[in-house]
Amino acid sequence: MSVNKEKYQEIIKYLDGKAKLIAVSKTKPADDIQVLYNLDHRDFGENYVQELIEKYSLLPRDIHWHFIGHLQSNKVKYIAPFVYLIHGVDSLSLLKEINKQALKNNRIIDCLLQIHIAKEETKFGLNSDELEVILTDDLTELNNIRICGLMGMASFSNNLDLVKLEFQYLKNLFKKYTPLSTAQCQMQILCMGMSADYKIALEEGSNTIRIGSLLFGERQYT
Ligand SMILES: *Cc1c(COP(=O)(O)O)cnc(C)c1O
């Protein structure tokens, strides 16, 4: 299936400049990314380090590459030179490794902390206590990272009330920590909402959504 340009235009119009769209291109060819690039889209999300590196090497340099998957500490070094924003950070040890690799590359890497908001066991993320610990205790030495906000994934469910409650929970955490402003932490990005639930997420205050299948078609994993 080819890229759905009409859907892209429709979503951009729907967002009306009030929220940002990250086009999630995992498993899709570089040519598909180029199609949206040619419509002036610059923000793309990838989940796998190897795949991201390959696409980075093939595509224009002014793309903002968002790493939205679960990042293993030993792979941070491969994306540290160019990654625009790392979304799924869910431990202090990962933050420290990102800081170390950012320092080596003489840059500051922006990160989002991932919060566990879904009922499902499989989704990664911090709970509110772990978030509190990271934000209030541990950041002072980490001069090469900046926590820019929070991200979360709602339950994969037809129960829209549940999805809504999960987004509200994340929004409330975001609001709670927004006043906290230090060199290492400025809460600006509330990243929630995917193809199935982005409208609910926007109603609940999301300012950044991550959309894959609506734009690029269903993914096939081999
Ligand atoms: C794959 C993925 C998406 C996109 O999902 P769609 O349902 O295809 O829009 C968004 N966020 C994350 C973290 C993902 O892994």
PDB file of N, CA and C and ligand atoms in Angstrom, residues 22 24 26 46-48 68-69 87 114 151-153 156 193-197 209-215 217-219 221, ligand 1:
ATOM      1  N   ILE A  22       4.003  13.431  14.389  1.00  0.00           N
ATOM      2  CA  ILE A  22       5.171  12.612  14.073  1.00  0.00           C
ATOM      3  C   ILE A  22       4.684  11.446  13.223  1.00  0.00           C
ATOM      4  N   VAL A  24       5.000   7.987  11.894  1.00  0.00           N
ATOM      5  CA  VAL A  24       5.717   6.779  12.356  1.00  0.00           C
ATOM      6  C   VAL A  24       5.939   5.839  11.172  1.00  0.00           C
ATOM      7  N   LYS A  26       8.155   3.167  10.886  1.00  0.00           N
ATOM      8  CA  LYS A  26       8.808   1.866  11.126  1.00  0.00           C
ATOM      9  C   LYS A  26       8.295   0.803  10.160  1.00  0.00           C
ATOM     10  N   GLU A  46      10.788   6.319  14.441  1.00  0.00           N
ATOM     11  CA  GLU A  46      11.243   4.954  14.170  1.00  0.00           C
ATOM     12  C   GLU A  46      11.420   4.207  15.488  1.00  0.00           C
ATOM     13  N   ASN A  47      11.264   2.879  15.413  1.00  0.00           N
ATOM     14  CA  ASN A  47      11.327   2.056  16.627  1.00  0.00           C
ATOM     15  C   ASN A  47      12.573   1.188  16.749  1.00  0.00           C
ATOM     16  N   TYR A  48      13.270   0.990  15.642  1.00  0.00           N
ATOM     17  CA  TYR A  48      14.380   0.039  15.668  1.00  0.00           C
ATOM     18  C   TYR A  48      15.668   0.739  15.251  1.00  0.00           C
ATOM     19  N   ILE A  68      11.154   6.278  18.917  1.00  0.00           N
ATOM     20  CA  ILE A  68       9.958   6.079  19.738  1.00  0.00           C
ATOM     21  C   ILE A  68       9.846   4.666  20.293  1.00  0.00           C
ATOM     22  N   GLY A  69      10.821   3.824  19.975  1.00  0.00           N
ATOM     23  CA  GLY A  69      10.765   2.446  20.462  1.00  0.00           C
ATOM     24  C   GLY A  69      11.376   2.301  21.846  1.00  0.00           C
ATOM     25  N   HIS A  87      12.011   9.230  22.722  1.00  0.00           N
ATOM     26  CA  HIS A  87      10.713   9.252  23.411  1.00  0.00           C
ATOM     27  C   HIS A  87      10.587   8.303  24.592  1.00  0.00           C
ATOM     28  N   GLN A 114       8.824   8.024  29.400  1.00  0.00           N
ATOM     29  CA  GLN A 114       7.638   7.221  29.094  1.00  0.00           C
ATOM     30  C   GLN A 114       6.952   6.795  30.387  1.00  0.00           C
ATOM     31  N   MET A 151       5.589  10.941  27.550  1.00  0.00           N
ATOM     32  CA  MET A 151       4.836  10.215  26.533  1.00  0.00           C
ATOM     33  C   MET A 151       4.217   8.968  27.138  1.00  0.00           C
ATOM     34  N   GLY A 152       3.158   8.504  26.502  1.00  0.00           N
ATOM     35  CA  GLY A 152       2.530   7.276  26.965  1.00  0.00           C
ATOM     36  C   GLY A 152       1.675   6.662  25.879  1.00  0.00           C
ATOM     37  N   MET A 153       1.412   5.383  26.048  1.00  0.00           N
ATOM     38  CA  MET A 153       0.548   4.657  25.114  1.00  0.00           C
ATOM     39  C   MET A 153      -0.646   4.105  25.880  1.00  0.00           C
ATOM     40  N   PHE A 156      -4.743  -0.741  24.173  1.00  0.00           N
ATOM     41  CA  PHE A 156      -5.269  -1.046  22.845  1.00  0.00           C
ATOM     42  C   PHE A 156      -6.665  -1.622  23.057  1.00  0.00           C
ATOM     43  N   GLY A 193      -1.279   9.678  21.746  1.00  0.00           N
ATOM     44  CA  GLY A 193      -2.214   9.554  20.637  1.00  0.00           C
ATOM     45  C   GLY A 193      -1.582   8.899  19.431  1.00  0.00           C
ATOM     46  N   MET A 194      -2.228   7.836  18.944  1.00  0.00           N
ATOM     47  CA  MET A 194      -1.774   7.099  17.765  1.00  0.00           C
ATOM     48  C   MET A 194      -2.948   7.015  16.776  1.00  0.00           C
ATOM     49  N   SER A 195      -2.801   6.193  15.744  1.00  0.00           N
ATOM     50  CA  SER A 195      -3.843   6.153  14.704  1.00  0.00           C
ATOM     51  C   SER A 195      -5.241   5.937  15.285  1.00  0.00           C
ATOM     52  N   ALA A 196      -5.351   5.025  16.242  1.00  0.00           N
ATOM     53  CA  ALA A 196      -6.675   4.636  16.724  1.00  0.00           C
ATOM     54  C   ALA A 196      -7.276   5.613  17.732  1.00  0.00           C
ATOM     55  N   ASP A 197      -6.418   6.421  18.359  1.00  0.00           N
ATOM     56  CA  ASP A 197      -6.948   7.198  19.487  1.00  0.00           C
ATOM     57  C   ASP A 197      -6.481   8.657  19.525  1.00  0.00           C
ATOM     58  N   ILE A 209       1.329  14.038  18.452  1.00  0.00           N
ATOM     59  CA  ILE A 209       0.769  12.709  18.210  1.00  0.00           C
ATOM     60  C   ILE A 209       1.706  11.892  17.317  1.00  0.00           C
ATOM     61  N   ARG A 210       1.612  10.590  17.449  1.00  0.00           N
ATOM     62  CA  ARG A 210       2.461   9.679  16.674  1.00  0.00           C
ATOM     63  C   ARG A 210       1.557   8.784  15.826  1.00  0.00           C
ATOM     64  N   ILE A 211       1.599   9.016  14.511  1.00  0.00           N
ATOM     65  CA  ILE A 211       0.673   8.304  13.628  1.00  0.00           C
ATOM     66  C   ILE A 211       1.440   7.485  12.600  1.00  0.00           C
ATOM     67  N   GLY A 212       1.151   6.198  12.560  1.00  0.00           N
ATOM     68  CA  GLY A 212       1.795   5.327  11.582  1.00  0.00           C
ATOM     69  C   GLY A 212       0.827   4.814  10.538  1.00  0.00           C
ATOM     70  N   SER A 213       0.021   3.840  10.921  1.00  0.00           N
ATOM     71  CA  SER A 213      -0.766   3.110   9.921  1.00  0.00           C
ATOM     72  C   SER A 213      -1.762   3.964   9.137  1.00  0.00           C
ATOM     73  N   LEU A 214      -2.286   5.012   9.718  1.00  0.00           N
ATOM     74  CA  LEU A 214      -3.201   5.865   8.944  1.00  0.00           C
ATOM     75  C   LEU A 214      -2.486   6.510   7.760  1.00  0.00           C
ATOM     76  N   LEU A 215      -1.202   6.762   7.913  1.00  0.00           N
ATOM     77  CA  LEU A 215      -0.442   7.431   6.853  1.00  0.00           C
ATOM     78  C   LEU A 215       0.201   6.448   5.888  1.00  0.00           C
ATOM     79  N   GLY A 217      -0.248   2.905   5.889  1.00  0.00           N
ATOM     80  CA  GLY A 217      -0.895   1.604   5.746  1.00  0.00           C
ATOM     81  C   GLY A 217      -0.497   0.663   6.874  1.00  0.00           C
ATOM     82  N   GLU A 218      -1.205  -0.425   6.963  1.00  0.00           N
ATOM     83  CA  GLU A 218      -0.910  -1.406   8.018  1.00  0.00           C
ATOM     84  C   GLU A 218       0.511  -1.922   7.858  1.00  0.00           C
ATOM     85  N   ARG A 219       1.113  -2.227   8.989  1.00  0.00           N
ATOM     86  CA  ARG A 219       2.482  -2.765   8.945  1.00  0.00           C
ATOM     87  C   ARG A 219       2.448  -4.278   8.821  1.00  0.00           C
ATOM     88  N   TYR A 221       4.836  -7.439   9.620  1.00  0.00           N
ATOM     89  CA  TYR A 221       6.067  -7.881  10.264  1.00  0.00           C
ATOM     90  C   TYR A 221       6.406  -9.259   9.746  1.00  0.00           C
TER      91      TYR A 221
HETATM   92  C1  LIG B   1       4.140   2.012  16.057  1.00  0.00           C
HETATM   93  C2  LIG B   1       3.943   3.107  17.032  1.00  0.00           C
HETATM   94  C3  LIG B   1       3.061   4.164  16.779  1.00  0.00           C
HETATM   95  C4  LIG B   1       2.177   4.259  15.553  1.00  0.00           C
HETATM   96  O1  LIG B   1       1.104   3.393  15.663  1.00  0.00           O
HETATM   97  P1  LIG B   1      -0.140   3.455  14.660  1.00  0.00           P
HETATM   98  O2  LIG B   1      -1.203   2.752  15.402  1.00  0.00           O
HETATM   99  O3  LIG B   1       0.291   2.744  13.432  1.00  0.00           O
HETATM  100  O4  LIG B   1      -0.451   4.877  14.416  1.00  0.00           O
HETATM  101  C5  LIG B   1       2.990   5.184  17.721  1.00  0.00           C
HETATM  102  N1  LIG B   1       3.722   5.169  18.842  1.00  0.00           N
HETATM  103  C6  LIG B   1       4.574   4.179  19.121  1.00  0.00           C
HETATM  104  C7  LIG B   1       5.354   4.235  20.380  1.00  0.00           C
HETATM  105  C8  LIG B   1       4.698   3.098  18.241  1.00  0.00           C
HETATM  106  O5  LIG B   1       5.537   2.105  18.550  1.00  0.00           O
END
